[in-house]
Amino acid sequence: MITDANAVWIFDTTLRDGEQSPGATMNVEEKVIIARQLEKLNVDVIEAGFAVSSPGDFDSVARVAEAVERPIVLSLARTREPDIVQALKSVEKAKRPGIHIFIATSDLHLQRKLMMSRQEVIDAACWAVEFARKHLDYVEFSAEDASRSDRDYLIQIFGEVIKRGASTLNVPDTTGYAVPEEFGASFADLIKNTPGGDSVRWSAHCHNDLGMAVANSLAAVRNGARQIECTVNGIGERAGNTSMEEVAMAIATRSDFFGLHTNIVTEQIYPASRLLSQVTGLIVPANKPIVGANAFAHEAGIHQDGVLKDKLTYEIMRPESVGIQSNKLVLGKHSGRHAFAERLKELGVDLYKVDMNKAFQRFKELADLKKNVYDEDLLAIVTEEAVRTEDRFELVEMNVSSSTGKMPHAAVRLKVEGQDRFDEGDGDGMVDACYKVIAKITGISPKLERYAVKAITGGTDALGEVSCLISQDGVTVSGQGAHTDTVHASALAYINALNKLQYRQRHYREGENEGP
Ligand code: KIV
Ligand code: ZN
């Protein structure tokens, strides 16, 4: 039952469809940290994973279900009994549990993938929805590849699952094929002609293959949808999903046009974007709307002149409204622990979840290296500490050198399960030398799939944030490190990734990341 007809629910699938982004795999602890941020954002629904796909996914859904209070937490499930049973079990401890059941409905998928008739698909969907509805109130049904499915057939299957108790009907544009006018019109048609269609919540789930996921989602809400499925930073399978920040800010900024609202606390958008980028190592492009580094930068003289006279001349949103603070100089080398803790509190960091001794020590080290310590630097420190796994390897010290005509050289000392280990060697560059020595000491030589450096704040003493992606035996993990010295940050990122790799290999072995 929809109580507020103008409220558009935000169904966040960063932890499920978003994680299907190449290189976006997250471990359980990282998913819990993201879920807590999603709760601060005030999303309505969190799709925490696909419980049946692996023990790791089951654990993630279960841990997220326990970690948050307000949002509905659910798992994806096919129409098969083991899927539904695992999905229900995984959300047993959720304050507000749900389930998301899907099956494909396009003839192409029926004939080439499922090898099922239309009636068989209807029967499977009805069975699954009826079974789940005995246990839960929030039962969402998705018709995969809906945008390429026969409209009359969609009306038929949606009508049947409503009778079996589905509370939300999702219309996915699985392949990113739809265009806004057509997609919007299909909602108007489905809502009007599906028996019982006025008693359920309609949802849009769009992919961005043609760059129209946001436009398609907005066209859907213009035509009666009251839920948008999306991800932070628009991450997701192939070209990604609808970007949460773009739809939320479009609905807020153009409320004069849409006459709608979401429950999103928009000031939490930028912290969520940064956190996700730091955890996954997926860098947000500078020109990305709302959260990109250039989203509020005015370059042209005429624009700068206008903005100085009146911001409204060229700004349709205030950066503060999405949580972007002007780079505020906060602390320096002489700041004490109390001031440090106070500033973290002001930045919305939950202090009881931070190891203050470690975080303060990192801050002091940073303040020694760098004159100006900004809010962004502080957030990088605490996030990096928060996403640490049980560390087997720890960097004690390193010494790297490079000069013309000589091979770059690295000498590294690590703690391996508390034992001091030292080695040295050459490489093609300083980072390469460092990584080769670390691999020698740890005895692990994974493939380096991706390596990226980003300066968090301006200036030559900026904190450099390195993210790398490594893989071994089918397990892929990302690692992050921040330091004023890029080679040092690179070593921290690599060691962080090696720790995660060991953790994953120890805790979960097979069947990871099997997406729908
Ligand atoms: O894109 C899609 O169709 C999906 C479904 C599982 C909803 O992600
Ligand atoms: Zn999808």
Short mmCIF file of C-alpha atoms and ligand atoms in Angstrom, two decimals:
data_model
loop_
_atom_site.label_atom_id
_atom_site.label_comp_id
_atom_site.label_asym_id
_atom_site.label_seq_id
_atom_site.Cartn_x
_atom_site.Cartn_y
_atom_site.Cartn_z
CA MET A 1 0.00 0.00 0.00
CA ILE A 2 1.47 3.36 -1.03
CA THR A 3 0.93 5.99 1.68
CA ASP A 4 2.61 9.00 0.05
CA ALA A 5 1.70 9.13 -3.64
CA ASN A 6 4.46 11.62 -4.42
CA ALA A 7 7.31 9.73 -2.76
CA VAL A 8 9.68 7.90 -5.09
CA TRP A 9 11.45 5.10 -3.25
CA ILE A 10 15.14 4.60 -3.84
CA PHE A 11 16.02 0.91 -4.13
CA ASP A 12 19.78 0.71 -3.92
CA THR A 13 21.45 -2.21 -5.64
CA THR A 14 25.08 -1.09 -5.28
CA LEU A 15 25.83 -4.24 -3.29
CA ARG A 16 24.23 -6.59 -5.85
CA ASP A 17 23.98 -5.26 -9.42
CA GLY A 18 26.69 -2.66 -8.65
CA GLU A 19 29.03 -5.37 -7.47
CA GLN A 20 28.61 -6.99 -10.89
CA SER A 21 30.77 -4.14 -12.24
CA PRO A 22 34.07 -5.54 -13.42
CA GLY A 23 36.50 -5.10 -10.53
CA ALA A 24 33.93 -3.95 -7.96
CA THR A 25 33.98 -7.02 -5.73
CA MET A 26 33.67 -6.16 -2.06
CA ASN A 27 34.19 -8.32 1.00
CA VAL A 28 31.61 -8.71 3.76
CA GLU A 29 33.09 -5.99 5.99
CA GLU A 30 33.21 -3.54 3.11
CA LYS A 31 29.59 -4.29 2.23
CA VAL A 32 28.53 -3.61 5.81
CA ILE A 33 30.37 -0.26 5.77
CA ILE A 34 28.65 0.69 2.50
CA ALA A 35 25.27 -0.45 3.84
CA ARG A 36 25.66 1.80 6.90
CA GLN A 37 26.35 4.73 4.59
CA LEU A 38 23.28 3.78 2.52
CA GLU A 39 21.25 3.95 5.72
CA LYS A 40 22.62 7.45 6.39
CA LEU A 41 21.59 8.35 2.85
CA ASN A 42 18.14 7.10 3.85
CA VAL A 43 17.59 4.78 0.89
CA ASP A 44 14.34 2.86 1.19
CA VAL A 45 15.53 -0.57 0.09
CA ILE A 46 18.98 -2.20 0.08
CA GLU A 47 19.53 -5.14 -2.24
CA ALA A 48 22.42 -6.70 -0.34
CA GLY A 49 23.29 -9.59 -2.65
CA PHE A 50 22.20 -12.84 -4.25
CA ALA A 51 22.22 -15.17 -1.26
CA VAL A 52 22.19 -18.50 -3.11
CA SER A 53 25.12 -17.60 -5.36
CA SER A 54 27.89 -18.23 -2.81
CA PRO A 55 28.49 -18.53 0.95
CA GLY A 56 30.15 -15.10 0.77
CA ASP A 57 27.04 -13.53 -0.74
CA PHE A 58 24.80 -15.23 1.83
CA ASP A 59 26.96 -13.90 4.67
CA SER A 60 26.97 -10.41 3.19
CA VAL A 61 23.18 -10.26 2.99
CA ALA A 62 22.86 -11.64 6.52
CA ARG A 63 25.40 -9.19 7.97
CA VAL A 64 23.85 -6.20 6.17
CA ALA A 65 20.40 -7.32 7.36
CA GLU A 66 21.63 -7.15 10.95
CA ALA A 67 23.62 -3.93 10.51
CA VAL A 68 20.87 -1.55 9.42
CA GLU A 69 17.50 -0.64 10.91
CA ARG A 70 15.36 1.53 8.68
CA PRO A 71 15.77 0.29 5.09
CA ILE A 72 14.17 -2.89 3.83
CA VAL A 73 16.98 -5.39 3.22
CA LEU A 74 16.55 -8.08 0.61
CA SER A 75 18.27 -10.70 -1.47
CA LEU A 76 17.79 -11.48 -5.11
CA ALA A 77 16.38 -14.93 -5.97
CA ARG A 78 15.41 -16.87 -9.07
CA THR A 79 12.08 -18.68 -9.06
CA ARG A 80 13.71 -21.87 -7.74
CA GLU A 81 13.13 -23.27 -4.27
CA PRO A 82 16.80 -23.26 -3.10
CA ASP A 83 17.09 -19.60 -4.15
CA ILE A 84 13.99 -18.55 -2.24
CA VAL A 85 14.88 -20.59 0.84
CA GLN A 86 18.40 -19.11 1.01
CA ALA A 87 17.12 -15.58 0.31
CA LEU A 88 14.54 -15.85 3.11
CA LYS A 89 17.11 -17.28 5.53
CA SER A 90 19.63 -14.55 4.75
CA VAL A 91 17.24 -11.77 5.85
CA GLU A 92 15.87 -13.55 8.91
CA LYS A 93 17.51 -11.02 11.27
CA ALA A 94 16.51 -7.93 9.27
CA LYS A 95 14.24 -5.42 11.01
CA ARG A 96 12.44 -5.03 7.67
CA PRO A 97 13.09 -8.09 5.46
CA GLY A 98 12.19 -8.49 1.80
CA ILE A 99 12.87 -10.62 -1.25
CA HIS A 100 13.39 -9.86 -4.92
CA ILE A 101 12.30 -12.66 -7.27
CA PHE A 102 13.03 -12.52 -10.97
CA ILE A 103 12.57 -14.50 -14.15
CA ALA A 104 13.01 -13.46 -17.76
CA THR A 105 9.92 -12.71 -19.84
CA SER A 106 11.16 -11.87 -23.35
CA ASP A 107 10.64 -14.57 -25.99
CA LEU A 108 14.34 -14.36 -26.76
CA HIS A 109 15.26 -15.29 -23.19
CA LEU A 110 12.50 -17.90 -22.91
CA GLN A 111 13.52 -19.69 -26.09
CA ARG A 112 17.30 -19.30 -26.03
CA LYS A 113 18.17 -19.17 -22.33
CA LEU A 114 15.45 -20.68 -20.16
CA MET A 115 14.01 -23.18 -22.72
CA MET A 116 10.59 -22.60 -21.13
CA SER A 117 7.17 -21.79 -22.54
CA ARG A 118 5.34 -18.61 -21.56
CA GLN A 119 2.95 -20.63 -19.37
CA GLU A 120 5.84 -22.39 -17.62
CA VAL A 121 7.39 -19.01 -16.78
CA ILE A 122 4.06 -17.74 -15.38
CA ASP A 123 3.71 -20.90 -13.28
CA ALA A 124 7.28 -20.61 -11.93
CA ALA A 125 6.79 -16.92 -11.06
CA CYS A 126 3.43 -17.56 -9.34
CA TRP A 127 4.81 -20.47 -7.33
CA ALA A 128 7.83 -18.45 -6.16
CA VAL A 129 5.86 -15.33 -5.23
CA GLU A 130 3.19 -17.33 -3.38
CA PHE A 131 5.83 -19.30 -1.47
CA ALA A 132 7.77 -16.17 -0.46
CA ARG A 133 4.62 -14.21 0.45
CA LYS A 134 3.85 -16.74 3.18
CA HIS A 135 6.97 -15.49 4.97
CA LEU A 136 7.28 -11.80 4.05
CA ASP A 137 5.28 -8.68 3.20
CA TYR A 138 7.77 -7.09 0.80
CA VAL A 139 7.86 -9.39 -2.23
CA GLU A 140 9.17 -7.79 -5.38
CA PHE A 141 8.79 -9.50 -8.73
CA SER A 142 10.96 -8.57 -11.72
CA ALA A 143 10.32 -9.46 -15.34
CA GLU A 144 13.89 -9.64 -16.61
CA ASP A 145 14.34 -8.13 -20.09
CA ALA A 146 10.91 -6.50 -19.73
CA SER A 147 11.75 -3.73 -22.20
CA ARG A 148 12.07 -6.36 -24.95
CA SER A 149 9.09 -8.47 -23.79
CA ASP A 150 5.66 -8.68 -25.38
CA ARG A 151 3.43 -6.11 -23.64
CA ASP A 152 0.32 -8.34 -23.39
CA TYR A 153 2.39 -11.12 -21.92
CA LEU A 154 3.88 -8.72 -19.34
CA ILE A 155 0.38 -7.59 -18.38
CA GLN A 156 -0.64 -11.23 -18.00
CA ILE A 157 2.32 -12.30 -15.81
CA PHE A 158 2.22 -9.13 -13.68
CA GLY A 159 -1.53 -9.63 -13.11
CA GLU A 160 -0.92 -13.22 -11.98
CA VAL A 161 1.89 -12.39 -9.53
CA ILE A 162 -0.19 -9.58 -8.01
CA LYS A 163 -2.86 -12.20 -7.25
CA ARG A 164 -0.18 -14.31 -5.51
CA GLY A 165 0.85 -11.38 -3.29
CA ALA A 166 3.65 -9.46 -5.05
CA SER A 167 3.82 -5.98 -3.51
CA THR A 168 6.26 -4.39 -5.99
CA LEU A 169 6.52 -4.96 -9.72
CA ASN A 170 9.80 -4.17 -11.37
CA VAL A 171 10.22 -3.44 -15.07
CA PRO A 172 13.89 -3.90 -15.93
CA ASP A 173 15.56 -2.55 -19.02
CA THR A 174 18.13 -5.31 -18.60
CA THR A 175 20.12 -4.56 -21.73
CA GLY A 176 19.86 -0.75 -21.71
CA TYR A 177 17.79 -0.88 -24.90
CA ALA A 178 14.89 1.40 -24.00
CA VAL A 179 14.40 5.06 -24.90
CA PRO A 180 12.66 7.44 -22.49
CA GLU A 181 9.44 8.17 -24.39
CA GLU A 182 8.79 4.53 -25.13
CA PHE A 183 9.84 3.31 -21.65
CA GLY A 184 7.65 5.92 -19.93
CA ALA A 185 4.68 5.01 -22.11
CA SER A 186 5.10 1.32 -21.25
CA PHE A 187 4.65 2.18 -17.54
CA ALA A 188 1.48 4.12 -18.22
CA ASP A 189 0.14 1.16 -20.21
CA LEU A 190 1.20 -1.52 -17.68
CA ILE A 191 -0.18 0.36 -14.68
CA LYS A 192 -3.51 1.04 -16.41
CA ASN A 193 -4.05 -2.41 -17.90
CA THR A 194 -2.58 -4.86 -15.38
CA PRO A 195 -5.38 -6.22 -13.16
CA GLY A 196 -4.61 -4.96 -9.64
CA GLY A 197 -1.94 -2.63 -11.04
CA ASP A 198 -3.17 0.29 -8.93
CA SER A 199 -2.57 -1.61 -5.68
CA VAL A 200 1.18 -2.17 -6.03
CA ARG A 201 4.39 -0.15 -6.26
CA TRP A 202 5.87 0.02 -9.77
CA SER A 203 9.62 0.10 -10.11
CA ALA A 204 12.10 0.94 -12.87
CA HIS A 205 15.46 -0.82 -13.16
CA CYS A 206 17.59 0.57 -15.98
CA HIS A 207 21.00 -0.14 -17.42
CA ASN A 208 23.11 2.49 -19.09
CA ASP A 209 24.30 0.86 -22.32
CA LEU A 210 23.03 3.75 -24.44
CA GLY A 211 23.57 6.36 -21.74
CA MET A 212 19.85 6.68 -21.04
CA ALA A 213 19.40 4.88 -17.70
CA VAL A 214 18.69 8.06 -15.73
CA ALA A 215 16.41 9.51 -18.44
CA ASN A 216 14.52 6.21 -18.69
CA SER A 217 14.08 6.02 -14.91
CA LEU A 218 12.77 9.59 -14.79
CA ALA A 219 10.39 8.87 -17.68
CA ALA A 220 9.10 5.90 -15.66
CA VAL A 221 8.33 8.05 -12.61
CA ARG A 222 6.61 10.62 -14.81
CA ASN A 223 4.32 7.79 -15.85
CA GLY A 224 3.52 6.36 -12.45
CA ALA A 225 6.55 4.38 -11.23
CA ARG A 226 7.27 5.07 -7.55
CA GLN A 227 10.53 3.24 -7.11
CA ILE A 228 13.86 3.61 -8.90
CA GLU A 229 16.51 0.91 -8.71
CA CYS A 230 19.96 2.44 -8.86
CA THR A 231 23.52 2.38 -7.61
CA VAL A 232 25.96 4.85 -6.07
CA ASN A 233 28.14 6.35 -8.82
CA GLY A 234 26.03 4.39 -11.35
CA ILE A 235 28.30 1.34 -11.05
CA GLY A 236 26.96 -1.95 -12.38
CA GLU A 237 27.02 -4.64 -15.02
CA ARG A 238 28.63 -3.44 -18.32
CA ALA A 239 27.98 0.34 -18.68
CA GLY A 240 26.38 0.44 -15.24
CA ASN A 241 22.98 1.07 -13.66
CA THR A 242 20.94 4.21 -13.09
CA SER A 243 23.03 6.56 -10.98
CA MET A 244 21.45 7.18 -7.56
CA GLU A 245 22.88 10.67 -7.17
CA GLU A 246 21.65 11.78 -10.59
CA VAL A 247 18.05 10.65 -10.16
CA ALA A 248 17.85 11.88 -6.56
CA MET A 249 19.19 15.32 -7.47
CA ALA A 250 17.09 15.55 -10.66
CA ILE A 251 13.93 14.90 -8.66
CA ALA A 252 15.01 17.36 -5.94
CA THR A 253 16.30 20.13 -8.23
CA ARG A 254 13.36 19.91 -10.65
CA SER A 255 10.63 19.33 -8.09
CA ASP A 256 8.79 22.14 -9.92
CA PHE A 257 8.57 19.80 -12.92
CA PHE A 258 8.24 16.37 -11.33
CA GLY A 259 6.17 17.32 -8.27
CA LEU A 260 7.79 14.36 -6.52
CA HIS A 261 10.37 13.73 -3.81
CA THR A 262 12.67 10.99 -2.56
CA ASN A 263 13.67 10.29 1.04
CA ILE A 264 17.37 10.73 0.25
CA VAL A 265 19.43 12.89 2.63
CA THR A 266 21.23 14.61 -0.21
CA GLU A 267 24.10 15.85 2.01
CA GLN A 268 25.18 12.20 2.32
CA ILE A 269 25.55 11.77 -1.46
CA TYR A 270 29.17 12.86 -1.81
CA PRO A 271 30.39 10.95 1.27
CA ALA A 272 28.70 7.83 -0.19
CA SER A 273 30.29 8.36 -3.57
CA ARG A 274 33.75 8.80 -2.07
CA LEU A 275 33.40 5.85 0.25
CA LEU A 276 32.35 3.53 -2.56
CA SER A 277 35.14 4.74 -4.79
CA GLN A 278 37.66 4.20 -2.02
CA VAL A 279 36.38 0.74 -1.15
CA THR A 280 36.17 -0.55 -4.73
CA GLY A 281 39.01 1.44 -6.24
CA LEU A 282 36.67 2.50 -9.07
CA ILE A 283 37.55 6.11 -9.73
CA VAL A 284 34.72 8.56 -10.43
CA PRO A 285 35.30 10.42 -13.74
CA ALA A 286 35.97 14.15 -13.24
CA ASN A 287 32.99 15.14 -15.40
CA LYS A 288 30.51 12.79 -13.70
CA PRO A 289 27.36 14.77 -12.79
CA ILE A 290 26.87 15.61 -9.09
CA VAL A 291 29.95 13.83 -7.68
CA GLY A 292 32.74 14.28 -10.25
CA ALA A 293 35.67 16.54 -9.34
CA ASN A 294 34.57 19.08 -11.97
CA ALA A 295 30.83 18.93 -11.26
CA PHE A 296 30.90 22.31 -9.53
CA ALA A 297 34.09 23.78 -11.06
CA HIS A 298 33.69 26.89 -13.19
CA GLU A 299 36.51 27.34 -15.69
CA ALA A 300 35.38 29.91 -18.27
CA GLY A 301 35.99 33.57 -17.34
CA ILE A 302 32.41 34.59 -18.09
CA HIS A 303 31.12 31.80 -15.84
CA GLN A 304 33.52 32.66 -13.01
CA ASP A 305 32.52 36.29 -13.25
CA GLY A 306 28.84 35.36 -13.13
CA VAL A 307 29.24 32.99 -10.19
CA LEU A 308 31.17 35.58 -8.20
CA LYS A 309 28.32 38.06 -8.74
CA ASP A 310 25.55 35.55 -8.06
CA LYS A 311 26.01 31.78 -7.82
CA LEU A 312 22.59 31.19 -9.36
CA THR A 313 23.85 32.50 -12.72
CA TYR A 314 25.55 29.19 -13.46
CA GLU A 315 24.77 26.87 -10.51
CA ILE A 316 21.52 24.94 -10.34
CA MET A 317 22.54 23.12 -7.16
CA ARG A 318 24.74 24.10 -4.24
CA PRO A 319 27.75 21.80 -3.72
CA GLU A 320 26.94 21.75 0.02
CA SER A 321 23.51 20.28 -0.77
CA VAL A 322 25.22 17.07 -1.94
CA GLY A 323 27.75 17.11 0.89
CA ILE A 324 30.70 18.70 -0.91
CA GLN A 325 32.47 21.01 1.52
CA SER A 326 34.88 23.62 0.27
CA ASN A 327 38.37 22.28 1.07
CA LYS A 328 38.45 23.44 4.64
CA LEU A 329 41.79 23.61 6.41
CA VAL A 330 41.01 21.85 9.62
CA LEU A 331 43.95 20.57 11.53
CA GLY A 332 47.71 20.75 11.60
CA LYS A 333 50.67 19.24 13.30
CA HIS A 334 49.89 20.83 16.66
CA SER A 335 46.26 19.77 16.81
CA GLY A 336 45.45 17.48 19.67
CA ARG A 337 43.42 14.33 19.95
CA HIS A 338 40.34 16.19 21.16
CA ALA A 339 40.27 18.54 18.15
CA PHE A 340 40.83 15.57 15.86
CA ALA A 341 37.92 13.62 17.38
CA GLU A 342 35.65 16.70 17.30
CA ARG A 343 36.34 17.29 13.59
CA LEU A 344 35.63 13.64 12.77
CA LYS A 345 32.34 13.94 14.65
CA GLU A 346 31.44 17.05 12.63
CA LEU A 347 32.19 15.11 9.46
CA GLY A 348 29.61 12.51 10.50
CA VAL A 349 32.10 9.74 11.33
CA ASP A 350 30.84 7.24 13.93
CA LEU A 351 33.68 7.45 16.42
CA TYR A 352 32.88 4.21 18.18
CA LYS A 353 33.52 2.38 14.90
CA VAL A 354 36.97 3.91 14.48
CA ASP A 355 40.13 2.71 16.20
CA MET A 356 41.00 6.16 17.52
CA ASN A 357 44.53 5.26 18.56
CA LYS A 358 45.41 4.09 15.07
CA ALA A 359 43.54 6.89 13.32
CA PHE A 360 45.15 9.59 15.47
CA GLN A 361 48.58 8.10 14.89
CA ARG A 362 47.96 8.14 11.12
CA PHE A 363 46.82 11.76 11.39
CA LYS A 364 49.98 12.74 13.27
CA GLU A 365 52.17 11.00 10.68
CA LEU A 366 50.30 12.82 7.94
CA ALA A 367 50.53 16.20 9.68
CA ASP A 368 54.29 15.68 9.93
CA LEU A 369 54.52 15.13 6.19
CA LYS A 370 52.02 17.70 5.06
CA LYS A 371 51.39 21.22 6.25
CA ASN A 372 47.67 21.39 5.54
CA VAL A 373 45.36 18.57 6.54
CA TYR A 374 41.92 18.82 4.93
CA ASP A 375 38.59 17.15 5.68
CA GLU A 376 39.09 14.87 2.70
CA ASP A 377 42.44 13.71 4.09
CA LEU A 378 40.81 12.87 7.42
CA LEU A 379 38.04 10.92 5.72
CA ALA A 380 40.62 9.00 3.66
CA ILE A 381 42.45 8.01 6.85
CA VAL A 382 39.40 6.75 8.70
CA THR A 383 37.92 4.96 5.71
CA GLU A 384 41.19 3.22 5.03
CA GLU A 385 41.34 2.07 8.65
CA ALA A 386 37.71 1.00 8.63
CA VAL A 387 38.04 -1.28 5.60
CA ARG A 388 41.12 -3.08 6.93
CA THR A 389 40.71 -6.86 7.20
CA GLU A 390 42.57 -9.10 9.66
CA ASP A 391 46.01 -8.04 8.51
CA ARG A 392 48.56 -10.78 7.98
CA PHE A 393 51.05 -8.45 6.35
CA GLU A 394 52.03 -5.02 7.62
CA LEU A 395 54.47 -2.50 6.19
CA VAL A 396 57.21 -1.59 8.66
CA GLU A 397 59.50 0.49 6.47
CA MET A 398 60.58 0.92 2.89
CA ASN A 399 63.35 2.59 1.01
CA VAL A 400 63.16 3.14 -2.74
CA SER A 401 65.63 4.80 -5.06
CA SER A 402 65.79 5.68 -8.71
CA SER A 403 68.43 7.52 -10.67
CA THR A 404 69.30 7.99 -14.34
CA GLY A 405 71.02 4.96 -15.86
CA LYS A 406 70.30 2.70 -12.89
CA MET A 407 67.52 0.19 -12.27
CA PRO A 408 65.06 1.45 -9.63
CA HIS A 409 65.68 -0.36 -6.35
CA ALA A 410 63.44 -1.12 -3.36
CA ALA A 411 64.23 -2.37 0.13
CA VAL A 412 61.17 -3.37 2.13
CA ARG A 413 60.60 -4.56 5.68
CA LEU A 414 57.27 -6.21 6.46
CA LYS A 415 55.71 -7.87 9.46
CA VAL A 416 54.33 -11.23 8.37
CA GLU A 417 52.08 -12.55 11.14
CA GLY A 418 54.14 -10.54 13.60
CA GLN A 419 57.54 -11.73 12.30
CA ASP A 420 60.01 -9.25 10.83
CA ARG A 421 60.95 -10.00 7.18
CA PHE A 422 63.25 -7.99 4.95
CA ASP A 423 64.19 -8.19 1.28
CA GLU A 424 65.27 -5.99 -1.60
CA GLY A 425 65.45 -6.00 -5.38
CA ASP A 426 65.14 -4.08 -8.65
CA GLY A 427 62.23 -3.35 -10.96
CA ASP A 428 61.18 -1.46 -14.09
CA GLY A 429 60.06 1.49 -11.98
CA MET A 430 59.96 2.28 -8.28
CA VAL A 431 56.46 0.88 -7.84
CA ASP A 432 57.36 -2.23 -9.83
CA ALA A 433 60.51 -2.78 -7.72
CA CYS A 434 58.48 -2.35 -4.56
CA TYR A 435 55.74 -4.76 -5.68
CA LYS A 436 58.30 -7.39 -6.73
CA VAL A 437 59.99 -7.28 -3.32
CA ILE A 438 56.65 -7.46 -1.49
CA ALA A 439 55.69 -10.47 -3.63
CA LYS A 440 59.03 -12.11 -2.73
CA ILE A 441 58.54 -11.57 0.99
CA THR A 442 54.90 -12.67 1.11
CA GLY A 443 55.32 -15.54 -1.34
CA ILE A 444 52.22 -14.35 -3.26
CA SER A 445 52.49 -13.18 -6.86
CA PRO A 446 49.02 -12.22 -8.05
CA LYS A 447 48.26 -10.61 -11.40
CA LEU A 448 48.04 -6.82 -11.16
CA GLU A 449 44.86 -6.09 -13.10
CA ARG A 450 44.55 -2.37 -12.47
CA TYR A 451 46.53 0.38 -10.80
CA ALA A 452 45.40 3.98 -10.39
CA VAL A 453 46.62 7.05 -8.48
CA LYS A 454 44.56 10.03 -7.49
CA ALA A 455 45.50 13.18 -5.56
CA ILE A 456 42.86 13.74 -2.89
CA THR A 457 43.57 17.41 -2.30
CA GLY A 458 45.57 20.00 -4.25
CA GLY A 459 49.28 20.86 -4.07
CA THR A 460 52.50 18.89 -4.39
CA ASP A 461 52.16 17.65 -0.80
CA ALA A 462 48.68 16.30 -1.54
CA LEU A 463 47.66 12.97 -0.09
CA GLY A 464 47.92 10.48 -2.96
CA GLU A 465 45.35 7.72 -2.99
CA VAL A 466 46.34 4.56 -4.82
CA SER A 467 43.97 1.77 -5.67
CA CYS A 468 44.96 -1.50 -7.25
CA LEU A 469 43.13 -4.60 -8.34
CA ILE A 470 44.83 -7.98 -8.11
CA SER A 471 43.67 -11.49 -8.96
CA GLN A 472 44.80 -15.00 -8.25
CA ASP A 473 43.06 -18.36 -8.80
CA GLY A 474 39.81 -16.71 -9.84
CA VAL A 475 39.63 -14.40 -6.81
CA THR A 476 39.82 -10.68 -7.52
CA VAL A 477 40.22 -8.02 -4.81
CA SER A 478 41.02 -4.34 -4.67
CA GLY A 479 43.39 -2.60 -2.28
CA GLN A 480 43.69 1.04 -1.26
CA GLY A 481 46.44 3.10 0.29
CA ALA A 482 46.87 6.80 1.02
CA HIS A 483 50.12 8.64 1.69
CA THR A 484 51.82 11.86 0.66
CA ASP A 485 54.45 9.73 -1.09
CA THR A 486 52.89 7.92 -4.08
CA VAL A 487 55.26 4.94 -3.95
CA HIS A 488 54.51 4.50 -0.26
CA ALA A 489 50.76 4.75 -1.01
CA SER A 490 51.28 2.15 -3.75
CA ALA A 491 52.93 -0.24 -1.31
CA LEU A 492 50.11 0.26 1.21
CA ALA A 493 47.50 -0.41 -1.48
CA TYR A 494 49.26 -3.59 -2.62
CA ILE A 495 49.65 -4.90 0.93
CA ASN A 496 46.00 -4.08 1.64
CA ALA A 497 44.99 -6.08 -1.46
CA LEU A 498 47.22 -9.02 -0.44
CA ASN A 499 45.63 -9.07 3.01
CA LYS A 500 42.17 -9.12 1.43
CA LEU A 501 43.20 -11.87 -0.96
CA GLN A 502 44.41 -14.03 1.93
CA TYR A 503 41.23 -13.27 3.86
CA ARG A 504 39.02 -14.24 0.93
CA GLN A 505 40.99 -17.38 0.20
CA ARG A 506 40.75 -18.41 3.86
CA HIS A 507 37.03 -17.66 4.29
CA TYR A 508 35.36 -18.44 0.98
CA ARG A 509 36.68 -20.62 -1.73
CA GLU A 510 34.32 -21.54 -4.54
CA GLY A 511 31.33 -20.10 -6.31
CA GLU A 512 32.05 -16.44 -5.55
CA ASN A 513 30.40 -13.71 -7.55
CA GLU A 514 28.15 -15.81 -9.71
CA GLY A 515 25.79 -13.09 -10.93
CA PRO A 516 22.29 -13.66 -12.36
O1 KIV B 1 18.99 -6.02 -15.06
C1 KIV B 1 18.19 -6.85 -14.62
O2 KIV B 1 17.28 -7.33 -15.29
C2 KIV B 1 18.38 -7.30 -13.25
C3 KIV B 1 17.30 -8.13 -12.67
C4 KIV B 1 17.83 -9.24 -11.83
C5 KIV B 1 16.32 -7.27 -11.95
O3 KIV B 1 19.33 -6.93 -12.60
ZN ZN B 2 20.25 -5.12 -13.54
#
